[in-house]
Coordinates of C-alpha atoms in Angstrom, one line a residue:
M1 CA 23.6 28.9 69.3
S2 CA 26.8 27.4 70.5
T3 CA 29.6 26.3 68.0
I4 CA 29.1 22.8 69.0
T5 CA 25.5 22.8 68.2
E6 CA 26.1 24.6 64.8
N7 CA 28.6 21.8 64.0
A8 CA 26.2 19.2 64.9
L9 CA 23.4 20.7 62.8
Q10 CA 26.0 21.1 59.8
S11 CA 27.0 17.5 59.9
L12 CA 23.3 16.5 59.4
Q13 CA 23.3 18.3 56.1
P14 CA 24.1 16.4 53.0
P15 CA 27.5 17.3 51.3
I16 CA 27.3 19.3 48.1
T17 CA 28.1 17.1 45.2
P18 CA 30.5 18.7 42.6
A19 CA 30.6 18.2 38.9
S20 CA 32.4 15.2 37.7
F21 CA 36.1 15.2 38.2
N22 CA 37.3 11.9 36.7
A23 CA 38.5 12.9 33.3
N24 CA 41.3 11.0 31.5
Q25 CA 41.5 8.4 34.3
S26 CA 41.9 4.7 33.8
E27 CA 39.4 2.2 35.3
P28 CA 39.8 1.7 39.0
I29 CA 42.1 -1.0 40.3
R30 CA 40.5 -3.4 42.6
L31 CA 42.2 -4.0 45.9
Y32 CA 41.5 -6.9 48.1
P33 CA 41.3 -7.1 51.8
L34 CA 44.5 -8.2 53.8
S35 CA 42.5 -11.0 55.3
N36 CA 42.1 -12.7 51.8
Y37 CA 45.9 -13.6 51.9
T38 CA 47.7 -16.4 53.6
F39 CA 51.0 -15.9 55.1
G40 CA 53.7 -18.2 56.1
T41 CA 57.5 -18.7 56.4
K42 CA 60.2 -20.7 54.8
E43 CA 64.0 -21.2 55.2
A44 CA 66.0 -18.3 55.9
Q45 CA 67.8 -16.3 53.0
P46 CA 71.0 -14.7 54.6
E47 CA 72.2 -11.4 53.1
E48 CA 74.9 -12.0 50.5
D49 CA 77.0 -9.3 51.8
P50 CA 78.1 -8.7 55.4
S51 CA 78.6 -5.0 54.8
V52 CA 77.8 -2.1 52.6
A53 CA 81.3 -2.0 51.4
A54 CA 81.0 -5.7 50.4
R55 CA 77.8 -5.0 48.6
L56 CA 79.4 -2.1 46.7
S57 CA 82.4 -4.2 45.8
R58 CA 80.2 -6.9 44.4
L59 CA 78.3 -4.3 42.3
Q60 CA 81.6 -3.2 40.8
Q61 CA 82.6 -6.7 40.0
H62 CA 79.1 -7.3 38.3
Y63 CA 79.6 -4.0 36.1
D64 CA 83.0 -5.0 35.2
S65 CA 81.8 -8.3 33.9
H66 CA 78.2 -7.6 32.7
G67 CA 77.6 -3.9 32.7
M68 CA 74.9 -1.8 34.5
R69 CA 73.1 -4.0 37.0
R70 CA 69.2 -4.5 36.4
T71 CA 67.1 -4.6 39.6
C72 CA 63.3 -5.1 40.0
E73 CA 61.3 -4.7 42.9
G74 CA 57.5 -5.0 43.3
I75 CA 54.9 -2.7 44.8
L76 CA 52.2 -5.2 46.2
I77 CA 48.9 -3.6 47.3
C78 CA 46.0 -4.8 49.4
H79 CA 43.8 -2.8 51.6
E80 CA 42.9 -2.8 55.4
H81 CA 40.0 -0.6 56.5
N82 CA 39.5 0.7 53.1
H83 CA 43.1 2.2 53.1
P84 CA 45.8 0.9 50.7
H85 CA 48.7 -1.1 52.4
I86 CA 52.1 -1.9 50.8
L87 CA 53.7 -5.4 51.5
M88 CA 57.4 -5.1 52.2
L89 CA 60.1 -6.9 53.9
Q90 CA 62.0 -5.9 57.1
I91 CA 65.4 -7.3 57.6
A92 CA 67.3 -7.1 61.0
N93 CA 64.4 -5.3 62.4
A94 CA 65.7 -2.1 60.8
F95 CA 66.0 -2.3 57.0
F96 CA 62.9 -2.0 54.8
K97 CA 62.8 -3.1 51.3
L98 CA 60.2 -4.4 48.5
P99 CA 60.1 -8.0 47.3
G100 CA 62.7 -8.3 44.4
D101 CA 66.3 -8.2 43.6
Y102 CA 68.9 -7.8 41.0
L103 CA 68.3 -9.9 37.7
L104 CA 70.9 -12.6 36.6
P105 CA 72.9 -11.3 33.5
E106 CA 71.1 -13.7 31.3
D107 CA 67.5 -13.2 32.5
E108 CA 64.9 -11.5 30.4
E109 CA 63.5 -8.6 32.5
I110 CA 60.0 -9.7 33.2
D111 CA 60.7 -13.5 33.6
G112 CA 63.7 -12.8 35.7
F113 CA 61.8 -10.6 38.0
K114 CA 59.1 -13.2 38.4
K115 CA 61.9 -15.6 39.6
R116 CA 63.1 -13.1 42.1
L117 CA 59.6 -12.7 43.5
N118 CA 59.2 -16.4 43.9
E119 CA 62.5 -16.7 45.6
R120 CA 61.3 -14.2 48.3
L121 CA 57.5 -14.9 48.6
A122 CA 56.6 -18.1 47.0
P123 CA 55.7 -21.1 49.3
V124 CA 58.0 -24.2 49.0
G125 CA 57.2 -27.9 48.8
T126 CA 53.8 -28.8 50.3
Q127 CA 53.6 -26.1 52.8
F128 CA 50.4 -24.9 51.5
S129 CA 47.9 -26.1 48.9
G130 CA 44.7 -24.7 47.1
E131 CA 43.8 -21.3 45.6
G132 CA 46.6 -18.9 45.2
V133 CA 49.6 -21.2 45.6
N134 CA 51.0 -21.3 42.1
D135 CA 49.3 -18.2 40.7
E136 CA 51.5 -16.2 38.4
W137 CA 52.6 -12.8 39.3
E138 CA 50.8 -10.1 37.3
V139 CA 53.4 -7.5 36.5
A140 CA 51.8 -4.4 35.6
D141 CA 53.1 -0.7 35.1
C142 CA 56.6 0.2 35.8
L143 CA 56.1 3.1 38.3
A144 CA 59.5 4.5 39.0
Q145 CA 63.1 4.0 37.7
W146 CA 65.9 4.9 40.2
W147 CA 69.5 5.2 38.9
R148 CA 73.0 4.5 40.6
P149 CA 75.6 6.8 38.9
N150 CA 78.5 5.6 40.9
F151 CA 79.7 2.6 43.2
E152 CA 77.9 4.5 46.1
T153 CA 74.8 4.0 48.2
F154 CA 72.9 7.0 46.6
M155 CA 70.4 6.6 43.9
Y156 CA 68.4 9.2 42.0
P157 CA 65.0 9.0 40.2
F158 CA 67.0 10.4 37.2
I159 CA 70.3 10.2 35.6
P160 CA 72.6 13.1 36.6
A161 CA 73.6 15.2 33.7
H162 CA 77.3 14.4 34.0
V163 CA 76.7 10.6 34.1
T164 CA 76.9 8.6 30.8
R165 CA 77.4 5.3 32.4
P166 CA 75.1 4.3 35.4
K167 CA 76.2 1.5 37.4
E168 CA 72.6 0.3 38.3
C169 CA 69.1 0.7 37.4
K170 CA 66.2 -0.2 39.8
K171 CA 62.6 -0.5 38.5
L172 CA 59.6 -0.5 40.7
Y173 CA 56.8 -2.3 39.4
F174 CA 53.0 -2.3 40.3
I175 CA 52.1 -6.0 41.1
Q176 CA 48.4 -6.6 40.8
L177 CA 47.4 -9.1 43.5
P178 CA 44.6 -11.6 42.8
R179 CA 41.7 -12.2 45.0
S180 CA 43.7 -14.6 47.1
K181 CA 47.5 -15.6 47.2
V182 CA 49.6 -17.7 49.5
L183 CA 52.9 -15.7 50.5
S184 CA 55.9 -17.2 52.3
V185 CA 58.6 -15.0 53.8
P186 CA 62.1 -16.2 54.9
K187 CA 62.5 -16.6 58.5
N188 CA 65.2 -14.1 59.0
M189 CA 62.9 -11.4 57.6
K190 CA 59.4 -10.0 58.5
L191 CA 56.7 -9.3 56.0
L192 CA 54.7 -6.3 56.9
A193 CA 51.8 -4.4 55.6
V194 CA 52.5 -0.7 55.8
P195 CA 49.6 1.9 55.3
L196 CA 50.5 4.7 52.8
F197 CA 50.1 7.4 55.4
E198 CA 52.9 5.6 57.4
L199 CA 55.0 6.0 54.3
Y200 CA 54.3 9.4 53.0
D201 CA 57.0 11.9 53.8
N202 CA 58.7 9.5 56.0
V203 CA 62.1 9.5 54.5
Q204 CA 63.8 9.3 58.0
R205 CA 62.3 5.7 58.5
Y206 CA 61.9 4.4 55.1
G207 CA 64.2 6.3 52.7
P208 CA 63.4 8.3 49.7
Q209 CA 62.4 5.3 47.5
L210 CA 59.8 3.9 49.8
S211 CA 58.5 7.2 51.0
A212 CA 57.9 8.3 47.4
I213 CA 55.4 5.4 46.9
P214 CA 52.3 7.3 47.9
H215 CA 53.2 9.8 45.2
L216 CA 53.6 7.2 42.6
L217 CA 50.2 5.6 43.4
S218 CA 48.3 9.0 43.4
R219 CA 47.8 8.6 39.5
Y220 CA 45.4 5.6 40.3
R221 CA 41.8 5.2 41.4
F222 CA 41.4 2.2 43.9
E223 CA 38.3 0.1 44.4
F224 CA 38.1 -1.5 47.7
V225 CA 36.3 -5.0 48.0
D226 CA 35.4 -7.1 50.9
E227 CA 36.3 -10.7 51.3
A228 CA 33.3 -12.0 49.3
G229 CA 34.6 -9.6 46.4
T230 CA 31.9 -6.9 46.8
P231 CA 32.9 -3.3 46.2
V232 CA 32.6 -1.4 49.4
S233 CA 34.3 1.8 48.6
I234 CA 36.2 3.8 45.7
T235 CA 38.5 6.5 45.9
P236 CA 38.1 9.4 46.2
G237 CA 35.9 8.8 49.0
G238 CA 35.9 5.9 51.5
G239 CA 34.5 6.1 55.1
P240 CA 35.2 6.3 58.8
Y241 CA 37.7 3.7 59.8
E242 CA 36.2 1.2 62.4
N243 CA 39.9 0.8 63.5
R244 CA 42.8 3.0 62.7
P245 CA 45.1 1.3 60.0
G246 CA 48.6 0.7 60.9
V247 CA 51.7 -1.2 60.2
K248 CA 51.0 -5.1 60.6
V249 CA 53.5 -7.9 60.8
L250 CA 52.1 -10.7 58.6
A251 CA 54.9 -13.4 58.9
G252 CA 58.5 -13.9 59.8
G253 CA 60.7 -12.7 62.4
D254 CA 60.9 -13.7 66.2
V255 CA 58.4 -11.2 67.5
D256 CA 55.1 -11.2 69.6
M257 CA 52.6 -10.7 66.9
K258 CA 49.9 -9.2 69.2
Q259 CA 52.5 -6.9 70.7
E260 CA 53.9 -5.7 67.3
N261 CA 50.4 -5.0 65.8
G262 CA 49.6 -2.9 68.8
Q263 CA 46.9 -5.5 70.1

């Protein structure tokens, strides 16, 4: 019997179901499809610093006046073809970052973080109306803390042993997206939906912080639902993709959407 025939016969056999392997896990987190969300644009938000040197100089001024800078960024997750996608911003067609920013010195952490998320992604004026426009951000677990030991670009997921006064701490928070939400991105940025497999081990393109997100999320189980809110899959598991997931441009940027999405 040929190998092809043997493989065909094997594929008809039901898989062997192992014993339960879900000990000490929290309840699955529900992820809604990308199509449930509405995306738009708003006025541009130019970068505060024209160069890396200017940004580090401003960091030093902040440290001299207020101490360590506190920064919060959000990991917003939805799904496409039952695969988790992370919503992130792209600036100048090159630089990727998560929504969020540094907190003002007088801000409380979570309230200040929500203000920063609104600055980046909340719709303005009467651009949109209806469900999901004014929903509060649901800030869940803190998934990572990155530390800047000096006035340099390097950040570490730990405080080096010789450092007693780090200059910045950046926290990455898991943001639980509701069933629907309206998001608006500044015109000078793009809002992307990036699949986990694109981020994984891709330090060269996304840097150490973003490429580590699949590791951070591996602790969770995800329940994927359709547009009507009906569960269709849960990890581990899934199913064959009708279309291969990929990076999608959702809003912003002067681009040909069909060309960017590979259509």
